[in-house]
mmCIF file of C-alpha atoms and ligand atoms in Angstrom:
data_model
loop_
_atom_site.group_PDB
_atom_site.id
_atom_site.type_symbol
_atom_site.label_atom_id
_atom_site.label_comp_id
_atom_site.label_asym_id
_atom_site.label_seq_id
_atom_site.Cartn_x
_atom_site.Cartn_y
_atom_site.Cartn_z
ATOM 1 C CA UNK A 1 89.889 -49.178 -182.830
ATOM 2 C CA UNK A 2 92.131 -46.069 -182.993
ATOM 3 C CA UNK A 3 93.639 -45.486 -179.053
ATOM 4 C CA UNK A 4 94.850 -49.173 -179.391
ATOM 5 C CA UNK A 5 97.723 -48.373 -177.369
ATOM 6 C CA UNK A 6 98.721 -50.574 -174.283
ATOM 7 C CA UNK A 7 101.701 -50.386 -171.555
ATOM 8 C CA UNK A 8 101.991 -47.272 -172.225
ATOM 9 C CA UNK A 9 103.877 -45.984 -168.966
ATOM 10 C CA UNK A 10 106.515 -48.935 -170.054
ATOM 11 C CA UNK A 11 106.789 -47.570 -173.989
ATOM 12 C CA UNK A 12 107.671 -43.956 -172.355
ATOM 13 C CA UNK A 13 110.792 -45.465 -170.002
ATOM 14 C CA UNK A 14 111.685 -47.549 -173.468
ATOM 15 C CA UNK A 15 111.592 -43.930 -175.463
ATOM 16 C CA UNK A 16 113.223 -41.917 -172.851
ATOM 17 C CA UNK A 17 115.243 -43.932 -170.966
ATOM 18 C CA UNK A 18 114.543 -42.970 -167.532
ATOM 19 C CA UNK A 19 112.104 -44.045 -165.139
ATOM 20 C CA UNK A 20 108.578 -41.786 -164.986
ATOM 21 C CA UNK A 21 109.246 -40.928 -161.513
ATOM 22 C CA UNK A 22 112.707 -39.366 -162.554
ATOM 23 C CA UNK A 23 111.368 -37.997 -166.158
ATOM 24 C CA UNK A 24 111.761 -34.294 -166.388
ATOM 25 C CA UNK A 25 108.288 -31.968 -166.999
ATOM 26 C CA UNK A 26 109.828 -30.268 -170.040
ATOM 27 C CA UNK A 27 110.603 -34.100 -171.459
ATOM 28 C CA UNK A 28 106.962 -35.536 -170.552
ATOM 29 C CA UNK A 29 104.917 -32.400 -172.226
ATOM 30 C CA UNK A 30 106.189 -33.726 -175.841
ATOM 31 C CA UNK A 31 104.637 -37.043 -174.928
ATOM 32 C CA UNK A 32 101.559 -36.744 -173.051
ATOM 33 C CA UNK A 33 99.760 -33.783 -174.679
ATOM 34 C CA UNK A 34 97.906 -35.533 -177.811
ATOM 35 C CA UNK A 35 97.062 -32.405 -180.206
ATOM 36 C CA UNK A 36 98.224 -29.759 -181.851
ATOM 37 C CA UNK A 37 99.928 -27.289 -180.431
ATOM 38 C CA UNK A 38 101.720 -29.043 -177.076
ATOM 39 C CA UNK A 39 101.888 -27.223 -173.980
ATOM 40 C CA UNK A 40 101.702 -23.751 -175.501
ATOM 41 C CA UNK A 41 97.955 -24.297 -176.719
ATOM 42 C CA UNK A 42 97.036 -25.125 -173.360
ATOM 43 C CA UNK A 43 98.723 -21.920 -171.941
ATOM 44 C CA UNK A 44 96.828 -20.366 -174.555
ATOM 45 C CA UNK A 45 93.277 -21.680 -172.949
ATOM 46 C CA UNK A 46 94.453 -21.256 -169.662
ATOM 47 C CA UNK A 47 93.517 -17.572 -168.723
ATOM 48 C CA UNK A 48 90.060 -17.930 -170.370
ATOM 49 C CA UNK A 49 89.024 -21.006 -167.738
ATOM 50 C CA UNK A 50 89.214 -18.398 -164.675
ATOM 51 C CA UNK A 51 90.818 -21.487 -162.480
ATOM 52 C CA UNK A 52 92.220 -20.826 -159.125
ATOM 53 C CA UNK A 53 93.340 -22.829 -155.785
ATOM 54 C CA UNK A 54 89.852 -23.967 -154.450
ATOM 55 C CA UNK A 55 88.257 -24.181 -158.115
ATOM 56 C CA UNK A 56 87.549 -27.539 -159.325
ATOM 57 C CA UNK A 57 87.946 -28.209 -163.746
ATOM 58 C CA UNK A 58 86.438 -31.422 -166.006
ATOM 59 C CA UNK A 59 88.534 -32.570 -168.254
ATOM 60 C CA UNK A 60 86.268 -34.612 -171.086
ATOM 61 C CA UNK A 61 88.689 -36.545 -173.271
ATOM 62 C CA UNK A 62 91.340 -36.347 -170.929
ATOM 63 C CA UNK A 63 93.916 -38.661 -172.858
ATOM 64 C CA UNK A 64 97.589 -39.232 -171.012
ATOM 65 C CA UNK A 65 96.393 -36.547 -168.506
ATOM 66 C CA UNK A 66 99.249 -33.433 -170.033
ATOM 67 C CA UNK A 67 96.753 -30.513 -169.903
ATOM 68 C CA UNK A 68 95.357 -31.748 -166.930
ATOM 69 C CA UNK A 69 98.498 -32.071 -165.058
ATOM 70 C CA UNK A 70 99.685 -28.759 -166.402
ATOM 71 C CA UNK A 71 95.790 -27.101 -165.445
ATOM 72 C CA UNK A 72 96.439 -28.345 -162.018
ATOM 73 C CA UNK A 73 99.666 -27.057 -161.762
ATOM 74 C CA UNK A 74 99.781 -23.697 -163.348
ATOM 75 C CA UNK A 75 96.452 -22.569 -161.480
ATOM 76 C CA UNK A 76 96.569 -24.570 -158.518
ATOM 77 C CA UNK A 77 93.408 -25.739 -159.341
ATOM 78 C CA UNK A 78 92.088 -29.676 -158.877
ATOM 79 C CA UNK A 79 90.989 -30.986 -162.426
ATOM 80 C CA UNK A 80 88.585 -34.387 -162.833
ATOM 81 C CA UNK A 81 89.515 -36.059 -166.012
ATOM 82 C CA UNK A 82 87.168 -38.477 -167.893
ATOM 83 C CA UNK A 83 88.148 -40.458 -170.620
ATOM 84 C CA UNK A 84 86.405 -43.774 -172.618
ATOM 85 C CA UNK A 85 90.067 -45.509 -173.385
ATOM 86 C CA UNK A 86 91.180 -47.839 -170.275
ATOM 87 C CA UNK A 87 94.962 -48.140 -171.359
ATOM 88 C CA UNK A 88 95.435 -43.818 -171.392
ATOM 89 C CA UNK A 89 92.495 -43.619 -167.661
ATOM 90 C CA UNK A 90 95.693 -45.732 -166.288
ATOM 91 C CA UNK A 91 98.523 -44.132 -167.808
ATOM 92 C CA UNK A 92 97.152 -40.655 -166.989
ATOM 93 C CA UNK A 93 96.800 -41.423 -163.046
ATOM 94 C CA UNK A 94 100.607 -43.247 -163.325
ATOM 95 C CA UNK A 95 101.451 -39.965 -164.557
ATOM 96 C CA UNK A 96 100.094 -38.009 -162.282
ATOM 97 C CA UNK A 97 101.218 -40.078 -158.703
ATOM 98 C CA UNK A 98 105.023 -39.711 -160.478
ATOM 99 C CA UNK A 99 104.572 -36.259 -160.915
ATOM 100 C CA UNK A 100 103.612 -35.423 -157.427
ATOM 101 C CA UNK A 101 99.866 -34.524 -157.768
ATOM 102 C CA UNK A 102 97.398 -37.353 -156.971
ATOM 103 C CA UNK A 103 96.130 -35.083 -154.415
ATOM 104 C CA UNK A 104 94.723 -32.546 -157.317
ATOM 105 C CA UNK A 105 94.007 -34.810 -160.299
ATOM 106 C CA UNK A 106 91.870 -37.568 -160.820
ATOM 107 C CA UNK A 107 91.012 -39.805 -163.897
ATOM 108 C CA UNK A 108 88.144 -42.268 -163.892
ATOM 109 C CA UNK A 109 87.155 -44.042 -167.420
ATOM 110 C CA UNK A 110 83.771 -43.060 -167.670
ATOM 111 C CA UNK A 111 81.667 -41.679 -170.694
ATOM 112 C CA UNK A 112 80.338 -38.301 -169.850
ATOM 113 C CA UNK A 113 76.851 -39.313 -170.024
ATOM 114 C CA UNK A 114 77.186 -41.726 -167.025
ATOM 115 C CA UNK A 115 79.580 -39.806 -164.962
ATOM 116 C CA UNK A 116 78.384 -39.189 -161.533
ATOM 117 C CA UNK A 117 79.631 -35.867 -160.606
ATOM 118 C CA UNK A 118 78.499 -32.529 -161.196
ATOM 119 C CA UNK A 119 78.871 -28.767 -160.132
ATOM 120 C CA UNK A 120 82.074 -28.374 -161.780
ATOM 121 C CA UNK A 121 83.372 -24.570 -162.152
ATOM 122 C CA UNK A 122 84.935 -25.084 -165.667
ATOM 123 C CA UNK A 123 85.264 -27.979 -168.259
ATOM 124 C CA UNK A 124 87.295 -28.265 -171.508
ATOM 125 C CA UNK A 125 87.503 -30.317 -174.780
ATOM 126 C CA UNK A 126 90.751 -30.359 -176.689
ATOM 127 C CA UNK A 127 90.977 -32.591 -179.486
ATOM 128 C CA UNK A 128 88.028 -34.788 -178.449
ATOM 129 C CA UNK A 129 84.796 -34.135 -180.699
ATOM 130 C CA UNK A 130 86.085 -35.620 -183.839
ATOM 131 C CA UNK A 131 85.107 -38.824 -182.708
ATOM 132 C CA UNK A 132 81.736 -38.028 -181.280
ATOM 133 C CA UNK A 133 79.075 -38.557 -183.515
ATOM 134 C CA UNK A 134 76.122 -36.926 -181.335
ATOM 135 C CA UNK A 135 77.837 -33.649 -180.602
ATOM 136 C CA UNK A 136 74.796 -32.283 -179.402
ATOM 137 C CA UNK A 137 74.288 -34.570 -176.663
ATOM 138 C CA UNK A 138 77.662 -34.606 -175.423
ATOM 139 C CA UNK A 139 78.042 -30.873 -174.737
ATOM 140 C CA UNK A 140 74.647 -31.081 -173.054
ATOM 141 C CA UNK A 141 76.064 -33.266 -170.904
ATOM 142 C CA UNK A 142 79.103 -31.030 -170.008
ATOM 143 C CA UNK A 143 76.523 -28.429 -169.608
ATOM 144 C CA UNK A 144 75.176 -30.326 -167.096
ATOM 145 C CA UNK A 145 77.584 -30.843 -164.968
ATOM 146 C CA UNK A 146 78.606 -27.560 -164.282
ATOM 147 C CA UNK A 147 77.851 -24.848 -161.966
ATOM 148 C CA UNK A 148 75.897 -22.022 -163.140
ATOM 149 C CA UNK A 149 78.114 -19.590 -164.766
ATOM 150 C CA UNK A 150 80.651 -22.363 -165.334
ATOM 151 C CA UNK A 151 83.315 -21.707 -168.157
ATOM 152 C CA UNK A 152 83.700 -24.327 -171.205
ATOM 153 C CA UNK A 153 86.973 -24.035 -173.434
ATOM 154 C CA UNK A 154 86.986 -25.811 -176.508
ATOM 155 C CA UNK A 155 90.639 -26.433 -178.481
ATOM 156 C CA UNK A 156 89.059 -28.839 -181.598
ATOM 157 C CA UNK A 157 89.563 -29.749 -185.193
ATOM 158 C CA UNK A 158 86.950 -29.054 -187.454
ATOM 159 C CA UNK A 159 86.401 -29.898 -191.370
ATOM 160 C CA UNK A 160 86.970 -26.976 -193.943
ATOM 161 C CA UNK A 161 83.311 -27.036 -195.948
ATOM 162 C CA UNK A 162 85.156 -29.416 -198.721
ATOM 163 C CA UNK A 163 87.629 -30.821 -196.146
ATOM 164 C CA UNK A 164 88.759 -33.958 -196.743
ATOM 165 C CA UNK A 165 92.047 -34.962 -195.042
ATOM 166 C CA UNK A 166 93.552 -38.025 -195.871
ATOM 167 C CA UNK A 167 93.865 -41.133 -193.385
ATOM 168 C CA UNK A 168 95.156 -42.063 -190.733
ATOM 169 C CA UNK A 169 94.857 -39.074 -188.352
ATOM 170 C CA UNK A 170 95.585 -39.182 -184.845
ATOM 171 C CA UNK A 171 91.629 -39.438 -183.999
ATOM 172 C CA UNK A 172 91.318 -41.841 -186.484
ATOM 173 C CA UNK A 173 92.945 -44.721 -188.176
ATOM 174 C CA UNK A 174 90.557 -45.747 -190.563
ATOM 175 C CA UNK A 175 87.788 -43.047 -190.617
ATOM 176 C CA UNK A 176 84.581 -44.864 -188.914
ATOM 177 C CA UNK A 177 85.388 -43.219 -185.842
ATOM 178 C CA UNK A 178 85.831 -39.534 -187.381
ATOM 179 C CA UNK A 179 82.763 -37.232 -187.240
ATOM 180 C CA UNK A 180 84.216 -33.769 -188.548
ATOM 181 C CA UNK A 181 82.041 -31.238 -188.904
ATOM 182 C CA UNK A 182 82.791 -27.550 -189.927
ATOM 183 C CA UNK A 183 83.757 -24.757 -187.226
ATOM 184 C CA UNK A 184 80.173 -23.006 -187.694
ATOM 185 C CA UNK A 185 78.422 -25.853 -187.085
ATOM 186 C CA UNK A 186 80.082 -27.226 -184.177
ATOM 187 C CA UNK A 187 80.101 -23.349 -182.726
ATOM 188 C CA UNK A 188 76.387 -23.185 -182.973
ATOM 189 C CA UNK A 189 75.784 -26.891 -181.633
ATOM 190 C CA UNK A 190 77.512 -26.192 -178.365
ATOM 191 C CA UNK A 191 75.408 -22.614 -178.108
ATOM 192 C CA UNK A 192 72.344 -25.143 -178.495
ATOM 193 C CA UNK A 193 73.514 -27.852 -176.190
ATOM 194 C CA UNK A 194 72.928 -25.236 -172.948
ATOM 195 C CA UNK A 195 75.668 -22.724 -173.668
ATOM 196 C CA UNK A 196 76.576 -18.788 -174.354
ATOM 197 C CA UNK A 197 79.248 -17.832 -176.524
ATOM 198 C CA UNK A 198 82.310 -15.524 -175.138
ATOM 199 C CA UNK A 199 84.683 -16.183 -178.013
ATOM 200 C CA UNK A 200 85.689 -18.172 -180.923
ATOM 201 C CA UNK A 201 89.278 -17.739 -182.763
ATOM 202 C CA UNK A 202 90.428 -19.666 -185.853
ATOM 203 C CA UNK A 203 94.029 -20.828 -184.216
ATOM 204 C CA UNK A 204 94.805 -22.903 -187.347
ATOM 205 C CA UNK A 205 97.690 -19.988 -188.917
ATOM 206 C CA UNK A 206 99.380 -20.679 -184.689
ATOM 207 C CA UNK A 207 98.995 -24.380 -185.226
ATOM 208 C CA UNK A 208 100.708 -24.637 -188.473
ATOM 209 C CA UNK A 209 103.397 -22.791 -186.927
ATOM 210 C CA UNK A 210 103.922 -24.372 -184.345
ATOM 211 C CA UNK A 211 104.174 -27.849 -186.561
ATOM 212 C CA UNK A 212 106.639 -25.936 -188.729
ATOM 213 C CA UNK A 213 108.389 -24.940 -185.569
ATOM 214 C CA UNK A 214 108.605 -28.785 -184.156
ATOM 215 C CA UNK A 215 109.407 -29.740 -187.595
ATOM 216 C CA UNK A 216 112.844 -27.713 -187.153
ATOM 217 C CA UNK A 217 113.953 -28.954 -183.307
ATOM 218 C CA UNK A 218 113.448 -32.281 -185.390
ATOM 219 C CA UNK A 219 115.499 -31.213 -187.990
ATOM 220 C CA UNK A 220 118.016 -29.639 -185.756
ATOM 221 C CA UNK A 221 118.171 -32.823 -183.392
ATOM 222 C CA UNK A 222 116.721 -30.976 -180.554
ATOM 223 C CA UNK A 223 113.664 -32.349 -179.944
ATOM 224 C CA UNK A 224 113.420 -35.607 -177.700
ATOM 225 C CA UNK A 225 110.985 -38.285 -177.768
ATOM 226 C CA UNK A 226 107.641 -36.990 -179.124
ATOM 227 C CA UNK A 227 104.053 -38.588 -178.778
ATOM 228 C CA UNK A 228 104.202 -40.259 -181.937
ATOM 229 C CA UNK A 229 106.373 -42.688 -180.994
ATOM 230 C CA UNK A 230 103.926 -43.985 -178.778
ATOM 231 C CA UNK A 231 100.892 -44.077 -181.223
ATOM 232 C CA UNK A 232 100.690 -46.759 -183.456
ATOM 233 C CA UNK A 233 101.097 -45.634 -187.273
ATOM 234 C CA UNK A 234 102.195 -42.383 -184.982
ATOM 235 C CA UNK A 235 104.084 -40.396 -187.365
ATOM 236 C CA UNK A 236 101.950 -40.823 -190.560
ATOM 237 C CA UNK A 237 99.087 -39.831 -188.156
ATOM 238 C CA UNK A 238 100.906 -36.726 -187.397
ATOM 239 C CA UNK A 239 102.333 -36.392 -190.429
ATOM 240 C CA UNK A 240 98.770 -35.893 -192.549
ATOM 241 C CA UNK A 241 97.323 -33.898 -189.548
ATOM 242 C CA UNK A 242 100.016 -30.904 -190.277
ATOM 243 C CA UNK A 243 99.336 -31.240 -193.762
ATOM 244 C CA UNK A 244 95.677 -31.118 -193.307
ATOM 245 C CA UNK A 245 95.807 -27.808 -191.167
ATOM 246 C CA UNK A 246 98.769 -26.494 -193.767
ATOM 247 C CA UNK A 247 96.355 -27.083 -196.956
ATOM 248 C CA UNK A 248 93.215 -25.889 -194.842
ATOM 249 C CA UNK A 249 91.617 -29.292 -195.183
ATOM 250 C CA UNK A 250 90.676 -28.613 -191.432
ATOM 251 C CA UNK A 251 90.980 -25.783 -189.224
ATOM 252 C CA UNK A 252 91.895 -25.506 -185.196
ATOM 253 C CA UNK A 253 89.468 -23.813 -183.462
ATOM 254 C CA UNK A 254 89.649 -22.543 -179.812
ATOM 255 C CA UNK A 255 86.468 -21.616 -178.156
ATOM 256 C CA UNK A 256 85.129 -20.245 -174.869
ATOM 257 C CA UNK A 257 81.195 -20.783 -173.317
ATOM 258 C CA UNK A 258 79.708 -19.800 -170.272
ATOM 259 C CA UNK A 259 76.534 -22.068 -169.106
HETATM 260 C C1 LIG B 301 93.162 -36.976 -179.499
HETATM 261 S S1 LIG B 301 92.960 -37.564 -177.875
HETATM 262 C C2 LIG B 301 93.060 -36.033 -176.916
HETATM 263 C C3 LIG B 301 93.403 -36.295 -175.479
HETATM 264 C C4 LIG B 301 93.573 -35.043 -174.606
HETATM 265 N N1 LIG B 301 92.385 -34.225 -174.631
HETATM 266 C C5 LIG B 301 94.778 -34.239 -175.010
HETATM 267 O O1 LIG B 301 94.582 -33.220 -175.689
HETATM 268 O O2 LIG B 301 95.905 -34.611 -174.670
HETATM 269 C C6 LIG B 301 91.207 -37.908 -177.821
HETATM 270 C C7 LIG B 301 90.779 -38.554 -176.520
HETATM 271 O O3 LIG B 301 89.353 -38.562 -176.483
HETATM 272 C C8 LIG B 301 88.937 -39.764 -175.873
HETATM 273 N N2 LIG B 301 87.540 -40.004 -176.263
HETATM 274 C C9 LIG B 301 87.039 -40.310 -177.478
HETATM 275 N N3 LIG B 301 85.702 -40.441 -177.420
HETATM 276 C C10 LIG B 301 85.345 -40.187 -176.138
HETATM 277 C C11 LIG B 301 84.113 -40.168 -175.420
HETATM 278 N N4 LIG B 301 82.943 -40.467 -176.009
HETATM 279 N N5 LIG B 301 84.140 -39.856 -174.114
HETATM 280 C C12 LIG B 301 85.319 -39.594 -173.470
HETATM 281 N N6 LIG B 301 86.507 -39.610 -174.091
HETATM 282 C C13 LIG B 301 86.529 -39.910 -175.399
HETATM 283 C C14 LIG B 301 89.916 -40.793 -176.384
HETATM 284 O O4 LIG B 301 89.936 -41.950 -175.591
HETATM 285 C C15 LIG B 301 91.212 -40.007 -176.353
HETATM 286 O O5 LIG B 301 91.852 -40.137 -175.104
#
């Protein structure tokens, strides 16, 4: 099983040496946003999900809760995060409570396809499709639960049409649990799952800069603690993910749907 991890709030205080409740923001966004790209690929997504105070967002894959908490707090907006992994559904809502926003974020461990609640104004997936199998069916039932005109941003890895990057990744440890497929195919499988396309970028050239960029605060000793550390086999993980976007093995791609 690849999100293995457990006590996870616990291996954060180990790593940074200070309680959650006292960690700073700028300290936890190396730590609790798990894909390319960090914080600055969700500002990236941010204007395109048309969020305000009052506007509610589903978060599908939500992981440790990062682009959640920083959805919620950049736009004001409340965000519902879903996610299949018990150990990072718990770790998310610590998160959250020490950061101050229970009232606006909420994580439940649900699949999609048995989640109860629906009219949502926007969802996202960032990082999450590699693993489903039936992509089809699960953006149908994003589709679902949105209102009409409802926005859906993807931020996803995708295959190259030869692509075959070498193991472990950080969706994958051993590879039964990684369904790539190519960035045309998974474009036109959301249009057929209920949605209209508004735009579709190739961000892999950003992403392998902002790998080489992280690769130099390491260098330069002035990065802290980084998510990594928390995964096991972290660092290899990481490691053949940057050089799978750097030799084009597989590409980022950031996408935006209305239903
Ligand atoms: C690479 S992590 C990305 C987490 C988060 N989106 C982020 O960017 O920080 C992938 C996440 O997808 C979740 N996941 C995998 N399959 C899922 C499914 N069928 N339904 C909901 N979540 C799933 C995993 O538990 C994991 O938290």
């Amino acid at each position: 099983m690849t999100y293995s991890e457990t006590g996870i709030i616990a291996t954060i205080e180990r790593l940074t040496g200070v309680n959650v409740t006292a960690l700073p923001r700028e300290q936890l966004d190396d730590i609790d946003q798990y894909h390319a790209g960090g914080p600055e690929a969700i500002e990236r997504l941010i204007p395109h999900l048309a969020l305000t105070a009052g506007t509610t967002a589903l978060d599908v894959g939500s992981g440790l809760g990062g682009p959640a908490r920083q959805i919620a707090r950049t736009t004001g907006c409340n965000v519902v995060g879903v996610d299949i992994t018990p150990a990072y559904v718990d770790a998310a809502q610590a998160l959250t409570d020490a950061a101050g926003l229970t009232a606006q974020t909420k994580f439940y461990r649900s699949d999609i396809g048995s989640f109860d609640q629906t009219g949502f104004d926007a969802a996202y997936t960032i990082h999450v499709q590699m693993n489903i199998a039936d992509k089809k069916a699960f953006y149908s039932e994003i589709a679902r639960r949105l209102r009409a005109g409802g926005r859906l941003a993807i931020f996803e890895v995708c295959r190259s049409a030869d692509g075959v990057p070498a193991l472990p990744l950080p969706w994958s440890l051993d590879g039964t649990d990684s369904h790539l497929t190519t960035a045309d195919d998974l474009r036109d499988t959301i249009q057929s799952s209920g949605f209209t396309l508004l735009d579709w970028a190739d961000d892999s050239a950003w992403a392998r800069q902002w790998f080489d960029d992280l690769g130099k605060r390491l260098s330069a000793g002035t990065a802290a603690a980084q998510l990594p550390a928390l995964l096991t086999d972290g660092p290899a993980r990481m490691l053949n993910f940057a050089i799978a976007i750097a030799t084009g093995a597989v590409t980022i791609n950031r996408g935006l749907f209305t239903v």
